[in-house]
Amino acid sequence: MAEYTSLEKIRLQKIEQLRLEGVDPYPTRAERTHTNLEAITAFEKAGESAGSELKVTLAGRIRGVRPMGKVSFAHIEDGSGRMQLFFRMNEIGQEQVDKFNKLYDLGDFIQASGILFRTKTGEITLHVRDFKLLAKAVSQLPAAKDETLPDGSVLRHAALEDSELRARQRYADLAVNPEVRETFRIRAATFKAIREFLEEKGFLEVETPVLQPLYGGAAARPFITHHNELEQDMYLRISFELYLKRLLVGNLEKVYEIGRDFRNEGVSYKHNPEFTQLEFYWAYADYLQVMELTEQMISFTAGRVLGSQKIKYQANEIDFSPPWKRLELRTGIRETSGVDIADHPTSESLQKAIVKTGKKPDPKATRGKLIDYLLSEFLEPTLIQPTFLYDYPRDISPLAKSKPDDPMTVERFEAYVAGFELCNAFTELNDPLDQEQRFLEMGRDYAEEDAERHPLDEDYLRAMRYGMPPNGGFGMGMDRLVMLFTNQHSIREVLLFPALRKEGSVGQNRTGNK
RNA sequence: GGGCGCGUAGCUCAACGGCAGAGCAGUGGCCUUUUAAGCCAUUGGUUGAGAGUUCGAAUCUCUCCGCGCUCACCA
């Protein structure tokens, strides 16, 4: 049972009062002839005098009220923007003006009909002849007040800023912070543009299982769940890779999937336990072709969504125009750390070389993990403009194909932007015997208790034995792309409902909702 | 999980060992073109929870809850 604050109790009394007066505080239907933006556009298009003949019915949420005795001003906000309302005793009677002032509150949804006009100060305004409550708000929105300065800019006062409250109560955040709504519009537009690009290139969108009997395709710990009737444990997928590549065996030549991956790992500003991934696989292509498609896809998407190849991200301006810089991983590491990984074919030797630089890597790390360590310690922070790092060590890439002239190196690239990894791609391994060998190597190289070691997927090998065309594959965290496009530092800002600990018991913390 | 920091009214924030405050929101009043409308009056708090130190705790200590930054793991 909810306990109400004193402010809420006052509003509940208003609801009772409205009911006594025969007003339904939650009527079933609304009427609306124009959005606020449509009404303003129609007024401007018709011209000042003709525009004044326009009779419209608008609907929205009350965001500001300025009662002045026998007249009242208010602003309502709908999905398109704001509109000022003007209530005047002469037209609707003192009783109606009083009712609006006393029984209606900030946050209530109303509809209002009347004609449009321009006030002394120049604002297009609805001169209200009739209005109706659409939904009464019991709780006060954590609303900011906006001040329009003489130069036209908007100064916000006391906006809702508490990041925890904003994430837990995203509905309130969205209701009062328009820029948050904009972030999610950009997110949706990004997804749409990516799909448009891939469809145009002939890729088929598919859906593969989220619940899997065996997980794979990435190095991560899975979430485990249980199916009661089948009496077996299931895993939430950590990647789509092994299922999508099975489809290439089935002669689907270009497939992609956009969906949720789940990784039971740490949470940070760039990691959420569930995140949205794009993967595509392209038969008869190699990683160089995928590289070209990648820079085309991202620059196309930036153009579609933001109207520009250049974005401002944090302190940097980033230019997605192709071609992107290409840098061999070995060269990049050598130039930034002074360590040439080719000089150190064993983990012991490489370990010593890294320690000489003053860093302290995990003494038990494999050679591949040490290379990854060098990459993130020295090279990654320097990669601000879009850069393809290519040619990775085989032992950290168990699903990628070796270079024909160098069995210890695989045809793999990762694109880095603004100092973090955006995507990962390779020429896919399609030799079932080699693949089986790699799975077995993974089992040996990683300690038994290492939760990231790859389980051997027999069905995947069975599929590959039927013959898999040579192909290039690609994976990208969509959330990270949206972070770049919306200039957000934290993944939580681009997720509507990011993962949070459950709220404490009632009253245990300040966001405990009563 | 480790380290550092934060949590005060519905929102944004003061007070930092000595009477818990301000602005906005709310409530009552005045006000017929205002726009953070204005003016007058006024309500609102177990200072995240619990324990301890002290004559006295929002303030110092400890435990717990939640969040942020960071390290480790990962996309």
Coordinates of C-alpha atoms (C1' of nucleotides) in Angstrom, one line a residue:
Chain A
M1 CA 0.0 0.0 0.0
A2 CA 1.4 3.3 -1.0
E3 CA 2.1 6.0 1.5
Y4 CA 1.5 9.4 0.2
T5 CA 3.5 12.6 0.8
S6 CA 1.7 15.7 1.9
L7 CA 2.0 17.1 -1.6
E8 CA 0.4 13.9 -3.0
K9 CA -2.4 14.0 -0.4
I10 CA -3.3 17.5 -1.6
R11 CA -3.6 16.2 -5.2
L12 CA -5.7 13.3 -4.1
Q13 CA -8.1 15.7 -2.5
K14 CA -8.2 17.6 -5.8
I15 CA -9.1 14.4 -7.5
E16 CA -12.0 13.9 -5.1
Q17 CA -13.1 17.5 -5.7
L18 CA -13.1 17.0 -9.4
R19 CA -15.2 13.8 -9.1
L20 CA -17.7 15.7 -6.9
E21 CA -18.0 18.3 -9.7
G22 CA -18.7 15.5 -12.2
V23 CA -15.3 15.6 -13.8
D24 CA -13.6 12.3 -14.6
P25 CA -9.9 12.7 -13.8
Y26 CA -9.1 9.8 -16.1
P27 CA -11.4 10.0 -19.1
T28 CA -11.1 7.1 -21.6
R29 CA -10.6 9.1 -24.7
A30 CA -8.8 12.2 -25.9
E31 CA -9.3 14.4 -28.9
R32 CA -6.5 16.2 -30.7
T33 CA -6.5 17.9 -34.1
H34 CA -2.8 19.0 -34.1
T35 CA 0.4 18.4 -32.3
N36 CA 1.9 21.6 -30.8
L37 CA 4.4 21.8 -33.5
E38 CA 1.8 21.2 -36.2
A39 CA -0.3 24.0 -34.8
I40 CA 2.6 26.4 -34.8
T41 CA 3.5 25.4 -38.3
A42 CA -0.1 25.8 -39.5
F43 CA -0.3 29.3 -37.9
E44 CA 2.9 30.5 -39.5
K45 CA 2.0 29.0 -42.8
A46 CA -1.5 30.7 -42.8
G47 CA -0.1 34.1 -41.9
E48 CA -0.9 36.3 -39.0
S49 CA -4.5 37.3 -39.7
A50 CA -5.6 34.0 -41.4
G51 CA -3.8 32.1 -38.7
S52 CA -6.0 33.7 -36.1
E53 CA -9.0 31.9 -37.6
L54 CA -7.4 28.5 -36.9
K55 CA -9.4 26.5 -34.5
V56 CA -7.4 23.7 -32.9
T57 CA -7.5 21.1 -30.1
L58 CA -4.2 20.4 -28.5
A59 CA -3.2 17.9 -25.8
G60 CA -0.2 17.6 -23.5
R61 CA 1.2 17.8 -20.1
I62 CA 1.1 21.0 -18.1
R63 CA 4.7 22.2 -17.6
G64 CA 4.3 25.7 -16.4
V65 CA 1.5 27.9 -15.0
R66 CA 1.3 31.6 -14.4
P67 CA -2.0 32.5 -12.9
M68 CA -2.8 36.2 -12.8
G69 CA -6.1 36.6 -11.2
K70 CA -8.7 36.9 -14.0
V71 CA -6.3 35.5 -16.6
S72 CA -3.9 32.6 -16.6
F73 CA -1.0 31.5 -18.8
A74 CA 0.3 28.0 -19.0
H75 CA 2.6 25.8 -21.1
I76 CA 1.7 22.3 -22.2
E77 CA 4.2 20.0 -23.7
D78 CA 3.6 17.1 -26.0
G79 CA 5.9 14.9 -28.0
S80 CA 6.5 17.7 -30.5
G81 CA 7.2 20.5 -28.2
R82 CA 5.5 23.2 -26.1
M83 CA 2.6 25.5 -26.6
Q84 CA 1.5 28.4 -24.4
L85 CA -2.1 28.4 -23.3
F86 CA -4.0 31.6 -22.4
F87 CA -7.1 31.4 -20.2
R88 CA -9.2 34.6 -19.9
M89 CA -12.3 35.3 -17.8
N90 CA -14.1 37.1 -20.6
E91 CA -14.3 34.0 -22.8
I92 CA -14.6 31.2 -20.3
G93 CA -15.8 32.8 -17.1
Q94 CA -14.2 33.4 -13.8
E95 CA -15.3 30.0 -12.6
Q96 CA -13.3 28.1 -15.2
V97 CA -10.2 30.3 -14.7
D98 CA -10.5 29.5 -11.0
K99 CA -11.0 25.9 -11.6
F100 CA -7.9 25.7 -13.8
N101 CA -5.8 27.6 -11.2
K102 CA -7.0 25.6 -8.2
L103 CA -7.6 22.0 -9.4
Y104 CA -5.0 21.6 -12.2
D105 CA -1.3 21.0 -11.4
L106 CA 2.0 20.7 -13.1
G107 CA 2.3 17.3 -14.7
D108 CA -1.4 16.8 -15.4
F109 CA -2.4 15.9 -19.0
I110 CA -5.1 18.1 -20.5
Q111 CA -6.6 18.9 -23.8
A112 CA -7.5 22.5 -24.8
S113 CA -9.4 23.9 -27.7
G114 CA -9.4 27.5 -29.1
I115 CA -7.9 29.7 -31.6
L116 CA -4.2 30.6 -32.1
F117 CA -2.9 34.1 -31.7
R118 CA 0.4 35.9 -31.0
T119 CA 0.9 37.6 -27.7
K120 CA 2.4 41.0 -27.1
T121 CA 5.7 39.3 -26.5
G122 CA 5.4 37.5 -29.8
E123 CA 4.7 33.9 -28.7
I124 CA 2.2 31.9 -30.6
T125 CA -0.4 30.9 -28.1
L126 CA -3.7 29.0 -27.8
H127 CA -6.5 31.3 -26.7
V128 CA -8.4 28.7 -24.8
R129 CA -12.2 28.4 -25.2
D130 CA -12.6 25.0 -23.8
F131 CA -10.4 22.6 -21.8
K132 CA -10.6 19.2 -20.3
L133 CA -8.6 17.1 -17.9
L134 CA -7.1 13.9 -19.6
A135 CA -5.1 12.4 -16.7
K136 CA -4.4 13.8 -13.3
A137 CA -0.9 13.4 -11.9
V138 CA -0.8 12.4 -8.3
S139 CA 3.0 12.8 -7.8
Q140 CA 4.9 15.9 -8.6
L141 CA 7.4 15.6 -11.4
P142 CA 10.9 16.4 -10.5
A143 CA 10.6 19.2 -12.9
A144 CA 13.1 21.8 -13.9
K145 CA 12.2 25.3 -14.7
D146 CA 13.3 26.8 -17.9
E147 CA 14.2 30.5 -18.2
T148 CA 14.3 31.9 -21.7
L149 CA 17.0 34.6 -21.7
P150 CA 16.8 37.8 -23.8
D151 CA 19.2 36.2 -26.3
G152 CA 16.8 33.3 -26.9
S153 CA 18.9 30.7 -25.1
V154 CA 17.2 28.6 -22.4
L155 CA 18.6 28.5 -18.9
R156 CA 17.5 25.5 -16.8
H157 CA 17.0 25.8 -13.1
A158 CA 17.2 22.9 -10.7
A159 CA 16.9 20.2 -13.4
L160 CA 16.7 16.6 -12.4
E161 CA 20.4 15.6 -12.3
D162 CA 20.7 12.7 -9.8
S163 CA 22.1 10.0 -12.1
E164 CA 20.7 7.2 -9.9
L165 CA 17.2 8.7 -9.8
R166 CA 17.3 9.4 -13.5
A167 CA 18.2 5.8 -14.3
R168 CA 15.8 4.2 -11.9
Q169 CA 12.9 6.5 -12.8
R170 CA 13.7 6.9 -16.5
Y171 CA 10.0 7.8 -17.0
A172 CA 10.5 10.9 -14.9
D173 CA 13.8 11.6 -16.5
L174 CA 12.3 11.4 -20.0
A175 CA 9.3 13.5 -18.9
V176 CA 11.4 16.5 -17.7
N177 CA 14.6 16.3 -19.7
P178 CA 14.0 16.7 -23.4
E179 CA 17.7 16.0 -24.2
V180 CA 17.2 12.5 -22.9
R181 CA 14.3 11.9 -25.3
E182 CA 16.6 13.2 -28.1
T183 CA 19.3 10.6 -27.1
F184 CA 16.9 7.8 -27.6
R185 CA 15.6 9.2 -30.9
I186 CA 19.2 9.1 -32.1
R187 CA 19.5 5.6 -30.8
A188 CA 16.5 4.5 -32.8
A189 CA 17.6 6.3 -35.9
T190 CA 21.1 4.6 -35.6
F191 CA 19.5 1.2 -35.6
K192 CA 17.3 2.1 -38.5
A193 CA 20.2 3.4 -40.6
I194 CA 22.3 0.3 -39.9
R195 CA 19.5 -2.0 -41.0
E196 CA 18.9 0.2 -44.1
F197 CA 22.6 -0.1 -45.0
L198 CA 22.8 -3.8 -44.6
E199 CA 19.5 -4.5 -46.3
E200 CA 20.7 -2.4 -49.3
K201 CA 23.8 -4.6 -49.4
G202 CA 21.7 -7.7 -49.6
F203 CA 22.1 -8.9 -46.0
L204 CA 19.2 -10.9 -44.5
E205 CA 18.1 -10.2 -40.9
V206 CA 17.8 -13.3 -38.8
E207 CA 17.1 -14.3 -35.3
T208 CA 19.0 -17.0 -33.4
P209 CA 18.5 -18.4 -30.0
V210 CA 19.0 -16.3 -26.9
L211 CA 18.6 -19.4 -24.7
Q212 CA 21.3 -21.8 -25.6
P213 CA 22.4 -25.3 -24.4
L214 CA 26.0 -24.2 -24.9
Y215 CA 27.5 -20.7 -25.1
G216 CA 30.4 -19.5 -27.3
G217 CA 31.7 -17.1 -29.8
A218 CA 33.3 -14.8 -27.3
A219 CA 35.4 -14.8 -24.2
A220 CA 33.0 -14.1 -21.4
R221 CA 31.2 -15.7 -18.4
P222 CA 27.6 -16.5 -19.2
F223 CA 24.4 -16.2 -17.2
I224 CA 23.1 -19.7 -16.4
T225 CA 19.4 -20.5 -16.1
H226 CA 17.4 -23.7 -16.1
H227 CA 14.6 -25.2 -18.1
N228 CA 12.2 -27.1 -15.9
E229 CA 10.5 -29.4 -18.4
L230 CA 13.7 -30.2 -20.4
E231 CA 15.5 -30.7 -17.1
Q232 CA 18.6 -29.0 -18.3
D233 CA 20.6 -25.8 -17.7
M234 CA 20.5 -23.2 -20.4
Y235 CA 22.8 -20.3 -21.0
L236 CA 21.9 -16.8 -22.1
R237 CA 24.0 -16.1 -25.2
I238 CA 27.3 -14.2 -25.0
S239 CA 27.5 -13.8 -28.8
F240 CA 25.6 -14.8 -32.0
E241 CA 28.6 -16.0 -33.9
L242 CA 28.4 -19.8 -33.8
Y243 CA 24.7 -19.7 -34.8
L244 CA 25.1 -17.2 -37.6
K245 CA 28.0 -19.1 -39.1
R246 CA 25.8 -22.3 -39.1
L247 CA 23.5 -20.4 -41.4
L248 CA 26.4 -19.9 -43.9
V249 CA 26.6 -23.7 -44.0
G250 CA 22.9 -23.6 -45.0
N251 CA 23.7 -21.4 -48.0
L252 CA 22.5 -18.1 -46.5
E253 CA 25.3 -16.0 -47.9
K254 CA 24.8 -12.7 -46.1
V255 CA 23.2 -12.7 -42.7
Y256 CA 23.0 -10.3 -39.8
E257 CA 21.4 -10.1 -36.4
I258 CA 20.9 -7.2 -34.1
G259 CA 20.0 -8.3 -30.6
R260 CA 20.8 -8.6 -27.0
D261 CA 23.9 -10.4 -25.6
F262 CA 24.4 -11.2 -21.9
R263 CA 27.7 -11.3 -20.1
N264 CA 28.1 -12.0 -16.5
E265 CA 30.9 -9.6 -16.0
G266 CA 31.6 -6.4 -14.3
V267 CA 29.5 -3.3 -14.7
S268 CA 31.2 -0.1 -15.7
Y269 CA 30.7 3.1 -17.7
K270 CA 31.1 1.0 -20.9
H271 CA 29.7 -2.3 -19.8
N272 CA 26.2 -3.4 -19.0
P273 CA 25.3 -7.0 -18.3
E274 CA 22.9 -7.0 -21.3
F275 CA 23.9 -5.0 -24.3
T276 CA 23.0 -4.8 -27.9
Q277 CA 25.2 -6.4 -30.5
L278 CA 25.3 -6.3 -34.3
E279 CA 26.9 -9.2 -36.0
F280 CA 27.1 -10.0 -39.7
Y281 CA 28.6 -12.8 -41.8
W282 CA 29.5 -12.5 -45.5
A283 CA 30.2 -15.5 -47.6
Y284 CA 33.2 -15.3 -50.0
A285 CA 34.5 -12.1 -48.4
D286 CA 37.6 -11.7 -46.2
Y287 CA 38.5 -9.3 -43.5
L288 CA 39.8 -6.7 -45.9
Q289 CA 36.4 -6.5 -47.6
V290 CA 34.7 -6.4 -44.2
M291 CA 37.0 -3.5 -43.3
E292 CA 35.8 -1.5 -46.3
L293 CA 32.2 -2.3 -45.6
T294 CA 32.7 -1.2 -42.0
E295 CA 33.9 2.2 -42.8
Q296 CA 31.2 2.6 -45.4
M297 CA 28.5 1.5 -42.9
I298 CA 29.6 3.7 -40.1
S299 CA 30.0 6.8 -42.2
F300 CA 26.7 6.1 -43.9
T301 CA 25.0 5.8 -40.5
A302 CA 26.6 9.0 -39.2
G303 CA 25.4 10.8 -42.2
R304 CA 21.9 9.5 -41.9
V305 CA 21.6 10.1 -38.2
L306 CA 23.6 13.2 -37.6
G307 CA 23.9 14.7 -41.1
S308 CA 27.7 14.8 -40.9
Q309 CA 30.8 12.6 -41.0
K310 CA 32.2 14.6 -38.2
I311 CA 31.1 14.4 -34.6
K312 CA 32.2 16.0 -31.4
Y313 CA 32.9 13.4 -28.7
Q314 CA 34.0 14.6 -25.3
A315 CA 37.1 16.7 -26.0
N316 CA 37.7 15.4 -29.6
E317 CA 36.3 15.9 -33.0
I318 CA 36.1 12.6 -34.8
D319 CA 35.8 12.2 -38.5
F320 CA 34.2 9.0 -39.8
S321 CA 34.9 9.8 -43.5
P322 CA 36.5 6.8 -45.2
P323 CA 39.2 5.6 -45.6
W324 CA 40.1 5.0 -41.9
K325 CA 43.7 4.7 -40.8
R326 CA 45.0 1.1 -40.9
L327 CA 47.7 0.0 -38.5
E328 CA 49.2 -3.4 -38.0
L329 CA 48.8 -4.4 -34.4
R330 CA 52.4 -5.4 -34.1
T331 CA 53.6 -2.0 -35.5
G332 CA 51.2 0.0 -33.3
I333 CA 52.4 -1.8 -30.1
R334 CA 56.0 -1.4 -31.1
E335 CA 55.5 2.4 -31.7
T336 CA 53.7 3.1 -28.5
S337 CA 55.4 0.7 -26.1
G338 CA 58.8 -0.1 -27.6
V339 CA 58.1 -3.8 -27.4
D340 CA 58.2 -5.8 -30.7
I341 CA 56.0 -8.8 -30.1
A342 CA 57.7 -10.6 -33.0
D343 CA 60.9 -10.7 -30.9
H344 CA 59.1 -12.5 -28.1
P345 CA 57.6 -15.8 -29.3
T346 CA 57.0 -17.1 -25.8
S347 CA 54.9 -15.7 -22.9
E348 CA 58.0 -15.8 -20.6
S349 CA 60.1 -13.6 -23.0
L350 CA 57.2 -11.2 -23.6
Q351 CA 56.4 -11.0 -19.9
K352 CA 60.0 -9.9 -19.2
A353 CA 59.9 -7.3 -22.0
I354 CA 56.7 -5.8 -20.6
V355 CA 58.1 -5.7 -17.0
K356 CA 61.0 -3.7 -18.4
T357 CA 58.6 -0.9 -19.5
G358 CA 57.5 -0.5 -15.8
K359 CA 54.1 -2.2 -16.2
K360 CA 53.0 -5.2 -14.1
P361 CA 51.0 -7.6 -16.2
D362 CA 49.4 -10.8 -14.8
P363 CA 52.3 -13.2 -14.3
K364 CA 50.1 -16.1 -15.4
A365 CA 48.9 -14.5 -18.6
T366 CA 49.3 -16.3 -21.9
R367 CA 51.2 -14.7 -24.8
G368 CA 48.0 -13.6 -26.4
K369 CA 46.7 -12.0 -23.2
L370 CA 50.0 -10.2 -22.8
I371 CA 49.6 -8.8 -26.3
D372 CA 46.1 -7.7 -25.4
Y373 CA 47.5 -6.1 -22.3
L374 CA 50.1 -4.1 -24.3
L375 CA 47.3 -3.0 -26.7
S376 CA 45.1 -1.6 -23.9
E377 CA 47.9 -0.1 -21.9
F378 CA 49.9 1.6 -24.6
L379 CA 48.1 1.7 -27.9
E380 CA 44.4 2.0 -27.2
P381 CA 44.4 5.4 -25.5
T382 CA 46.2 6.9 -28.6
L383 CA 43.5 5.7 -31.1
I384 CA 41.2 8.7 -31.2
Q385 CA 40.3 8.9 -34.9
P386 CA 38.8 5.8 -36.4
T387 CA 41.6 3.3 -36.8
F388 CA 41.7 -0.3 -37.9
L389 CA 44.1 -2.4 -36.0
Y390 CA 44.8 -5.6 -37.9
D391 CA 46.5 -9.0 -37.7
Y392 CA 46.1 -10.5 -34.2
P393 CA 47.9 -13.4 -32.5
R394 CA 46.2 -16.7 -33.1
D395 CA 45.9 -17.8 -29.5
I396 CA 43.4 -15.0 -28.5
S397 CA 41.3 -15.5 -31.7
P398 CA 40.1 -19.1 -31.7
L399 CA 37.5 -18.5 -34.4
A400 CA 39.6 -16.6 -36.9
K401 CA 41.6 -17.9 -39.8
S402 CA 45.4 -17.7 -39.9
K403 CA 47.2 -15.7 -42.5
P404 CA 48.3 -18.0 -45.3
D405 CA 52.0 -17.1 -44.8
D406 CA 52.0 -16.9 -41.0
P407 CA 50.2 -19.6 -39.0
M408 CA 50.7 -17.8 -35.7
T409 CA 48.8 -14.7 -36.9
V410 CA 45.1 -14.5 -37.8
E411 CA 43.3 -12.2 -40.2
R412 CA 41.5 -10.1 -37.7
F413 CA 40.9 -6.4 -37.1
E414 CA 39.3 -4.2 -34.5
A415 CA 38.2 -0.6 -35.1
Y416 CA 39.1 1.8 -32.4
V417 CA 37.4 5.2 -32.0
A418 CA 37.9 7.8 -29.2
G419 CA 40.2 5.4 -27.3
F420 CA 37.8 2.4 -27.1
E421 CA 37.1 -0.6 -29.2
L422 CA 34.1 -0.2 -31.4
C423 CA 34.0 -3.5 -33.4
N424 CA 35.8 -6.7 -34.0
A425 CA 36.0 -8.7 -37.2
F426 CA 37.9 -11.4 -39.0
T427 CA 38.2 -13.8 -41.8
E428 CA 36.3 -16.7 -40.3
L429 CA 37.9 -20.0 -39.7
N430 CA 36.0 -22.6 -41.9
D431 CA 38.3 -25.6 -41.6
P432 CA 36.5 -28.1 -39.3
L433 CA 39.7 -29.9 -38.4
D434 CA 41.6 -26.7 -37.5
Q435 CA 38.6 -25.5 -35.6
E436 CA 38.5 -28.6 -33.5
Q437 CA 42.2 -28.2 -32.8
R438 CA 41.6 -24.6 -31.7
F439 CA 38.9 -25.6 -29.3
L440 CA 41.1 -28.2 -27.8
E441 CA 44.0 -25.7 -27.5
M442 CA 41.7 -23.3 -25.7
G443 CA 40.8 -26.0 -23.3
R444 CA 44.5 -26.5 -22.6
D445 CA 45.7 -22.9 -22.5
Y446 CA 43.1 -21.8 -20.1
A447 CA 43.1 -23.1 -16.5
E448 CA 40.2 -25.4 -15.7
E449 CA 38.7 -22.8 -13.4
D450 CA 38.9 -20.0 -16.0
A451 CA 35.3 -19.4 -16.7
E452 CA 36.2 -17.8 -20.1
R453 CA 37.6 -20.9 -21.7
H454 CA 35.6 -22.1 -24.6
P455 CA 33.4 -25.1 -24.3
L456 CA 33.7 -27.4 -27.3
D457 CA 30.7 -27.0 -29.5
E458 CA 30.3 -30.4 -31.2
D459 CA 27.2 -29.3 -33.2
Y460 CA 29.1 -26.3 -34.6
L461 CA 31.9 -28.6 -35.8
R462 CA 29.3 -31.0 -37.3
A463 CA 27.8 -28.1 -39.2
M464 CA 31.3 -27.0 -40.4
R465 CA 32.0 -30.5 -41.7
Y466 CA 29.2 -30.1 -44.2
G467 CA 31.3 -27.3 -45.7
M468 CA 31.3 -23.6 -44.8
P469 CA 32.1 -21.1 -47.5
P470 CA 35.1 -18.8 -46.8
N471 CA 33.6 -15.7 -45.1
G472 CA 34.2 -12.5 -43.2
G473 CA 32.4 -11.8 -40.0
F474 CA 31.8 -8.7 -37.9
G475 CA 30.6 -7.7 -34.5
M476 CA 29.9 -4.3 -32.9
G477 CA 28.5 -3.1 -29.7
M478 CA 25.6 -0.9 -30.8
D479 CA 25.4 0.9 -27.5
R480 CA 29.0 2.2 -28.0
L481 CA 28.1 3.5 -31.4
V482 CA 25.2 5.3 -29.9
M483 CA 27.5 6.7 -27.2
L484 CA 29.6 8.2 -29.9
F485 CA 26.7 9.6 -31.8
T486 CA 25.1 11.2 -28.7
N487 CA 28.4 12.3 -27.1
Q488 CA 27.7 10.3 -23.9
H489 CA 30.5 9.1 -21.7
S490 CA 28.5 6.3 -20.0
I491 CA 26.6 3.4 -21.5
R492 CA 23.9 4.0 -18.9
E493 CA 23.0 7.2 -20.7
V494 CA 22.1 5.3 -23.9
L495 CA 20.1 2.5 -22.2
L496 CA 16.6 3.3 -21.1
F497 CA 16.8 1.0 -18.1
P498 CA 20.4 0.2 -17.3
A499 CA 21.2 -2.6 -14.8
L500 CA 21.1 -1.4 -11.2
R501 CA 21.1 -3.1 -7.9
K502 CA 17.6 -3.6 -6.6
E503 CA 16.4 -0.8 -4.4
G504 CA 16.8 -1.3 -0.7
S505 CA 13.7 -1.9 1.5
V506 CA 11.3 1.0 1.8
G507 CA 12.9 4.1 3.2
Q508 CA 16.4 2.7 3.1
N509 CA 17.6 5.2 0.7
R510 CA 16.5 8.5 -0.8
T511 CA 15.3 7.0 -4.0
G512 CA 13.2 4.4 -2.2
N513 CA 9.8 5.4 -3.6
K514 CA 8.1 6.0 -0.2
Chain B
rG1 C1' 35.5 -7.9 -5.7
rG2 C1' 39.6 -3.8 -4.1
rG3 C1' 40.6 1.7 -3.5
rC4 C1' 38.5 6.8 -3.3
rG5 C1' 34.1 9.8 -2.9
rC6 C1' 28.9 11.0 -2.3
rG7 C1' 23.7 10.5 0.0
rU8 C1' 20.2 17.0 3.9
rA9 C1' 12.5 19.1 2.0
rG10 C1' 9.2 16.9 -4.2
rC11 C1' 13.9 19.1 -7.4
rU12 C1' 18.7 22.0 -7.1
rC13 C1' 21.7 23.1 -3.1
rA14 C1' 23.6 25.6 1.9
rA15 C1' 24.8 24.6 7.0
rC16 C1' 30.6 20.8 8.4
rG17 C1' 30.6 19.6 16.7
rG18 C1' 26.2 24.3 19.2
rC19 C1' 18.3 26.3 17.5
rA20 C1' 18.4 22.1 10.2
rG21 C1' 18.1 26.7 6.0
rA22 C1' 17.4 29.0 0.8
rG23 C1' 15.5 29.1 -4.3
rC24 C1' 11.9 26.6 -7.1
rA25 C1' 7.5 23.4 -6.4
rG26 C1' 3.1 23.3 -2.8
rU27 C1' -0.9 26.0 0.2
rG28 C1' -3.8 30.9 1.3
rG29 C1' -4.4 36.0 -0.5
rC30 C1' -3.7 40.3 -4.4
rC31 C1' -3.2 40.8 -9.7
rU32 C1' -7.1 40.8 -17.3
rU33 C1' -0.9 39.7 -22.4
rU34 C1' 2.6 36.7 -18.6
rU35 C1' 6.8 33.6 -19.5
rA36 C1' 12.1 31.1 -13.6
rA37 C1' 5.6 36.5 -14.0
rG38 C1' 5.5 39.7 -9.6
rC39 C1' 4.0 41.1 -4.4
rC40 C1' 2.3 39.5 0.8
rA41 C1' 1.8 35.3 4.0
rU42 C1' 2.7 30.1 4.9
rU43 C1' 3.3 24.5 5.0
rG44 C1' 7.0 21.0 4.4
rG45 C1' 12.6 17.1 7.5
rU46 C1' 13.5 10.3 11.9
rU47 C1' 19.7 14.9 7.5
rG48 C1' 19.8 6.9 3.3
rA49 C1' 19.3 2.9 7.7
rG50 C1' 21.4 1.3 12.4
rA51 C1' 24.9 1.6 16.4
rG52 C1' 28.8 4.3 19.0
rU53 C1' 31.8 8.8 20.9
rU54 C1' 30.1 13.5 23.1
rC55 C1' 26.9 17.8 27.8
rG56 C1' 25.4 18.2 22.5
rA57 C1' 26.1 14.7 15.9
rA58 C1' 23.6 16.4 9.4
rU59 C1' 28.8 17.2 10.9
rC60 C1' 33.4 12.5 14.3
rU61 C1' 33.8 6.7 14.4
rC62 C1' 31.9 1.7 12.9
rU63 C1' 28.4 -1.5 10.3
rC64 C1' 24.8 -1.9 6.5
rC65 C1' 22.0 0.0 1.9
rG66 C1' 22.4 2.7 -2.8
rC67 C1' 25.0 5.6 -6.4
rG68 C1' 29.5 7.8 -8.8
rC69 C1' 34.8 7.6 -10.1
rU70 C1' 38.7 4.2 -10.5
rC71 C1' 41.4 -0.7 -10.7
rA72 C1' 40.7 -5.8 -12.1
rC73 C1' 37.5 -8.9 -15.8
rC74 C1' 35.0 -7.9 -20.5
rA75 C1' 32.4 -5.3 -25.9

